[in-house]
C-alpha positions as CSV (number, residue, x, y, z in Angstrom):
1,M,0.0,0.0,0.0
2,G,2.9,2.3,0.9
3,D,4.6,1.7,-2.5
4,F,1.3,2.4,-4.3
5,F,0.9,5.7,-2.4
6,N,4.5,6.7,-3.2
7,T,4.1,5.9,-6.8
8,L,0.8,7.8,-7.0
9,L,2.3,11.0,-5.4
10,R,5.6,10.9,-7.2
11,P,4.5,12.9,-10.2
12,I,2.8,15.5,-7.9
13,E,6.1,15.8,-5.9
14,L,8.0,16.4,-9.0
15,L,5.6,19.1,-10.2
16,V,5.7,20.8,-6.8
17,A,9.5,20.6,-6.7
18,W,9.8,22.1,-10.2
19,I,7.4,25.0,-9.5
20,M,9.1,25.9,-6.2
21,Y,12.5,25.7,-7.7
22,G,11.4,27.8,-10.7
23,F,10.2,30.6,-8.3
24,H,13.3,30.2,-6.2
25,S,15.5,30.7,-9.2
26,A,13.5,33.8,-10.2
27,F,13.8,35.3,-6.7
28,T,17.5,34.7,-6.5
29,T,17.9,36.2,-9.9
30,I,16.5,39.5,-8.7
31,G,18.8,39.6,-5.7
32,L,17.4,37.5,-2.9
33,D,19.7,35.3,-0.9
34,P,19.2,31.8,-2.3
35,A,19.7,30.3,1.2
36,S,17.2,32.7,2.9
37,G,13.8,31.7,4.3
38,L,12.3,34.7,2.4
39,A,13.3,33.2,-1.0
40,W,11.9,29.8,-0.2
41,G,8.9,31.2,1.6
42,L,8.0,33.3,-1.5
43,S,8.6,30.2,-3.6
44,I,5.9,28.4,-1.6
45,I,3.5,31.3,-2.1
46,G,4.3,31.2,-5.8
47,L,3.3,27.6,-5.8
48,V,-0.1,28.5,-4.3
49,L,-0.6,31.3,-6.9
50,V,0.1,28.9,-9.8
51,M,-2.2,26.2,-8.4
52,R,-5.1,28.4,-7.5
53,A,-4.9,30.3,-10.8
54,A,-5.2,26.9,-12.6
55,M,-8.2,26.0,-10.5
56,I,-10.2,29.1,-11.2
57,P,-12.6,27.3,-13.6
58,L,-13.2,24.7,-10.8
59,F,-13.8,27.5,-8.3
60,V,-16.5,29.0,-10.6
61,K,-18.1,25.6,-10.9
62,Q,-18.0,25.2,-7.1
63,I,-19.7,28.6,-6.6
64,N,-22.4,27.8,-9.2
65,A,-23.0,24.3,-7.6
66,S,-23.2,25.8,-4.1
67,R,-25.6,28.4,-5.3
68,K,-27.9,25.9,-7.0
69,M,-27.8,23.7,-3.9
70,Q,-29.0,26.6,-1.9
71,L,-31.9,27.4,-4.3
72,I,-33.1,23.8,-4.6
73,Q,-33.3,23.2,-0.8
74,P,-37.1,23.8,-0.7
75,E,-37.6,21.2,-3.4
76,L,-35.3,18.7,-1.5
77,Q,-37.3,19.3,1.7
78,K,-40.5,18.5,-0.2
79,I,-39.1,15.2,-1.3
80,Q,-37.8,14.4,2.2
81,K,-41.2,15.3,3.7
82,K,-43.0,13.1,1.1
83,Y,-41.0,10.0,2.2
84,K,-40.8,10.9,5.9
85,G,-41.3,7.8,8.1
86,K,-41.1,5.5,5.1
87,N,-38.2,3.1,5.6
88,D,-39.0,0.3,3.3
89,P,-36.5,-0.3,0.4
90,E,-39.0,0.8,-2.3
91,S,-39.6,4.2,-0.7
92,R,-35.9,4.8,0.0
93,Q,-35.1,3.9,-3.6
94,A,-37.9,6.2,-4.9
95,M,-36.6,9.1,-2.7
96,T,-33.1,8.6,-4.0
97,Q,-34.2,8.5,-7.6
98,E,-36.3,11.7,-7.2
99,T,-33.4,13.4,-5.4
100,M,-30.9,12.5,-8.2
101,G,-33.5,13.5,-10.8
102,L,-33.7,16.9,-9.2
103,Y,-29.9,17.2,-9.2
104,R,-29.7,16.3,-12.9
105,K,-32.5,18.7,-13.7
106,E,-30.7,21.6,-12.0
107,G,-27.2,20.5,-13.1
108,T,-25.7,20.2,-9.6
109,N,-24.8,17.8,-6.9
110,P,-23.4,18.0,-3.3
111,F,-20.0,16.9,-4.4
112,S,-19.4,19.7,-6.9
113,S,-18.6,22.1,-4.1
114,C,-15.8,19.8,-3.0
115,L,-13.9,19.8,-6.3
116,P,-11.3,22.5,-5.5
117,I,-10.5,20.7,-2.2
118,L,-10.2,17.3,-3.8
119,V,-8.0,18.7,-6.6
120,Q,-5.8,20.6,-4.2
121,S,-5.3,17.8,-1.8
122,P,-2.6,15.9,-3.8
123,F,-0.5,19.1,-4.1
124,F,-0.9,19.7,-0.4
125,F,0.5,16.2,0.4
126,G,3.1,16.6,-2.3
127,L,4.4,19.8,-0.7
128,F,4.3,18.1,2.8
129,R,6.4,15.2,1.5
130,V,8.9,17.5,-0.2
131,L,9.4,19.7,2.9
132,N,9.3,16.7,5.2
133,G,12.0,14.9,3.2
134,L,14.4,17.8,2.8
135,E,16.7,16.6,5.6
136,K,16.9,13.0,4.4
137,I,17.5,14.2,0.8
138,S,20.3,16.5,2.0
139,T,22.0,13.5,3.7
140,G,21.4,11.1,0.9
141,Q,18.9,8.9,2.7
142,N,16.1,9.8,0.3
143,E,16.4,10.1,-3.5
144,E,16.4,13.5,-5.1
145,I,13.1,15.0,-6.3
146,G,13.7,16.6,-9.7
147,P,15.6,19.8,-9.2
148,I,15.7,19.3,-5.4
149,T,19.2,17.9,-5.3
150,R,21.2,17.2,-2.2
151,E,22.7,20.7,-2.3
152,V,19.4,22.4,-2.9
153,A,17.7,20.3,-0.2
154,A,20.4,21.3,2.3
155,Q,20.0,24.9,1.4
156,A,16.2,24.8,1.8
157,E,16.5,22.8,5.0
158,Q,18.7,25.4,6.7
159,A,16.5,28.4,5.4
160,T,14.8,30.2,8.3
161,L,11.8,32.5,8.4
162,F,11.8,34.7,11.5
163,G,14.3,32.4,13.1
164,A,12.3,29.2,12.4
165,Q,13.2,26.6,9.7
166,L,10.6,26.0,7.0
167,S,10.7,22.2,7.7
168,D,10.2,22.6,11.5
169,T,6.9,21.6,13.2
170,F,5.3,22.7,16.4
171,L,5.6,19.2,18.0
172,G,9.2,18.9,16.9
173,A,10.3,22.4,17.8
174,D,13.4,23.0,19.9
175,N,13.4,26.8,19.9
176,T,11.0,29.6,20.8
177,A,10.9,31.1,17.3
178,T,9.4,27.9,15.9
179,Y,6.7,27.9,18.5
180,V,5.8,31.5,17.9
181,V,5.8,31.2,14.1
182,T,3.7,28.0,14.0
183,V,1.2,29.4,16.5
184,I,0.8,32.6,14.5
185,L,0.3,30.7,11.3
186,I,-2.2,28.3,12.8
187,I,-4.2,31.2,14.2
188,L,-4.1,33.0,10.8
189,M,-5.0,29.8,9.0
190,S,-8.0,29.1,11.3
191,A,-9.2,32.8,11.2
192,T,-9.1,32.9,7.4
193,T,-11.0,29.6,7.1
194,F,-13.7,30.9,9.5
195,T,-14.0,34.3,7.7
196,T,-14.3,32.6,4.2
197,Q,-17.1,30.4,5.4
198,R,-18.9,33.1,7.3
199,Q,-19.0,35.5,4.4
200,L,-20.6,32.8,2.4
201,M,-23.2,32.2,5.1
202,T,-24.1,35.8,5.9
203,K,-23.8,37.4,2.5
204,N,-24.5,34.9,-0.2
205,M,-27.3,32.8,1.0
206,P,-30.9,33.8,0.3
207,A,-33.2,34.2,3.3
208,S,-35.2,31.1,2.2
209,A,-32.1,29.0,2.4
210,L,-30.9,30.0,5.8
211,D,-33.2,27.6,7.7
212,N,-32.7,24.2,6.2
213,P,-30.4,21.2,6.7
214,F,-27.9,22.4,4.1
215,A,-27.5,25.8,5.8
216,K,-27.2,24.1,9.2
217,Q,-24.5,21.8,7.7
218,Q,-22.6,24.9,6.4
219,K,-22.9,26.6,9.8
220,L,-21.4,23.5,11.5
221,I,-18.5,23.4,9.0
222,M,-17.9,27.1,9.7
223,Y,-17.2,26.4,13.4
224,V,-15.7,22.9,13.1
225,M,-13.1,23.4,10.3
226,P,-11.0,26.0,12.1
227,I,-10.8,23.7,15.1
228,V,-9.7,20.8,12.9
229,F,-7.1,22.9,11.2
230,A,-5.8,24.2,14.6
231,V,-5.5,20.7,16.0
232,S,-3.9,19.2,12.9
233,G,-1.7,22.2,12.2
234,I,0.7,21.3,15.1
235,N,1.9,18.3,13.0
236,F,2.7,20.2,9.8
237,P,6.0,21.9,8.8
238,I,6.0,25.7,8.8
239,G,6.3,25.7,5.0
240,V,3.0,23.7,4.7
241,L,1.3,26.1,7.2
242,L,2.5,29.0,5.0
243,Y,1.0,27.3,2.0
244,W,-2.3,26.6,3.8
245,F,-2.6,30.2,5.0
246,T,-1.8,31.6,1.5
247,T,-4.4,29.4,-0.2
248,N,-7.0,30.4,2.4
249,V,-6.3,34.1,1.7
250,W,-6.7,33.4,-2.0
251,S,-10.0,31.7,-1.4
252,M,-11.3,34.5,0.8
253,V,-10.4,37.2,-1.6
254,Q,-11.6,35.3,-4.6
255,Q,-14.9,34.5,-2.9
256,F,-15.4,38.1,-1.8
257,Y,-15.0,39.2,-5.4
258,V,-17.4,36.6,-6.7
259,I,-20.0,37.3,-4.1
260,R,-19.7,41.1,-4.7
261,K,-20.0,40.7,-8.5
262,M,-22.2,37.6,-8.9
263,P,-24.3,37.2,-5.8
264,A,-26.8,34.4,-5.3
265,P,-30.4,35.4,-6.1
266,G,-32.3,36.7,-3.0
267,S,-29.2,37.1,-0.9
268,A,-28.0,40.1,1.1
269,A,-25.1,40.4,-1.4
270,E,-27.6,40.7,-4.3
271,K,-29.5,43.4,-2.5
272,A,-26.3,45.4,-1.8
273,L,-25.3,45.0,-5.5
274,H,-28.7,46.4,-6.7
275,E,-28.3,49.3,-4.3
276,R,-24.8,50.1,-5.7
277,L,-26.1,49.9,-9.3
278,A,-29.1,52.1,-8.5
279,K,-26.9,54.8,-6.9
280,R,-24.7,54.8,-10.1
281,G,-27.8,55.0,-12.3
282,K,-27.0,51.7,-13.9
283,P,-29.6,49.1,-14.9
284,I,-30.2,46.3,-12.4
285,P,-29.8,42.8,-13.9
286,G,-33.2,41.2,-14.4
287,E,-35.1,44.3,-13.3
288,A,-36.8,44.9,-16.6
289,E,-37.9,41.2,-16.8
290,R,-39.2,41.4,-13.2
291,K,-41.3,44.5,-13.9
292,A,-42.6,43.0,-17.1
293,A,-43.6,39.8,-15.2
294,E,-45.3,41.9,-12.5
295,A,-47.2,43.9,-15.1
296,A,-48.3,40.7,-16.8
297,E,-49.5,39.2,-13.5
298,A,-51.4,42.4,-12.6
299,E,-53.1,42.4,-16.0
300,A,-54.0,38.7,-15.6
301,A,-55.4,39.4,-12.1
302,A,-57.5,42.3,-13.5
303,E,-58.8,40.2,-16.3
304,R,-59.9,37.5,-13.8
305,T,-61.7,40.1,-11.8
306,R,-63.5,41.4,-14.9
307,Q,-64.6,37.9,-15.8
308,R,-66.0,37.2,-12.3
309,V,-68.2,40.4,-12.3
310,Q,-71.0,39.5,-14.7
311,P,-73.7,42.1,-15.8
312,K,-77.2,41.5,-14.3
313,G,-80.4,41.2,-16.4
314,K,-83.2,43.7,-15.7
315,K,-85.7,41.1,-14.4
316,R,-83.0,39.6,-12.2
317,A,-82.1,43.0,-10.8
318,K,-85.8,43.9,-10.1
319,K,-86.4,40.6,-8.4
320,K,-83.4,41.1,-6.1
321,S,-84.4,44.7,-5.3
322,G,-88.1,43.8,-4.6
323,A,-89.3,46.3,-7.2
324,G,-91.2,43.8,-9.4
325,P,-94.9,44.3,-10.5
326,V,-97.5,43.1,-7.9
327,A,-100.3,41.0,-9.4
328,E,-103.8,42.5,-8.9
329,K,-106.3,40.4,-7.0
330,K,-109.4,39.6,-9.0
331,P,-112.7,40.2,-7.1
332,Q,-114.5,37.0,-6.1
333,T,-118.0,36.5,-7.7
334,N,-120.7,34.5,-6.1
335,A,-121.9,31.7,-8.3
């Protein structure tokens, strides 16, 4: 199993190594010390920028999928209510089929929102393995990874950022600088994760989607994920924490831009966008169609009202008002 995992991650490690080495060479060309933590730290940041830029199409797909998942929650609740309390296999299968049919109809599914994380995970593990193996590569215990030769590995291994080596971890720390740098990075990493999720919950969810299982799940993630990152962060090298923090900042800024420019229908962000456009005198997207639909609905309602009010005939009106002719009584005659 270990050999299979190593074989699977080897191409990712090579790609990570080449990207980092390319940025490192560029930074040293412009005058940075090749053995400095700044040069190697910026190389890790460069790795994040390349990866996240390549994943922009996936991010857009994730945003669209999350938005559609929010909007179809009422329909999903109807399906769940329809089969509530029915635990027989036929009912469970029918509920699954209706749910999947709704996903196909709307062009979304719950897993689409996980795509960026799934794609990014191999690179995360690749960077972890590269940084974690620097010492053994420098001593010849591990084989070289592309351009990360023994000399380059020794240089990267000794590089320090604010007095802490990029390959150091909180648990393996032997100096105060490492403790301080790791704790700061873990706090920043957790804070940016929370902020990213919170702006999605508070700004880009329509009011109708705030009280359903999906929203509750998102809220749970908002509070749980920072804790998970904080607990697991003590095991990761400083270079990996820097990578994680940088990708969180990218996600936060990218999401802020998307929410501001392309908010979900009915959300607070959409209302704010419409207010900004109105102040500038610019047309509001969909406003003309909405007004036309409202006018058509008003006209249809008026037509229905006209059809219900039928004109009354003269005889019918006289009968109702009691103004009809009174029949004269004929005088009785004695036979």
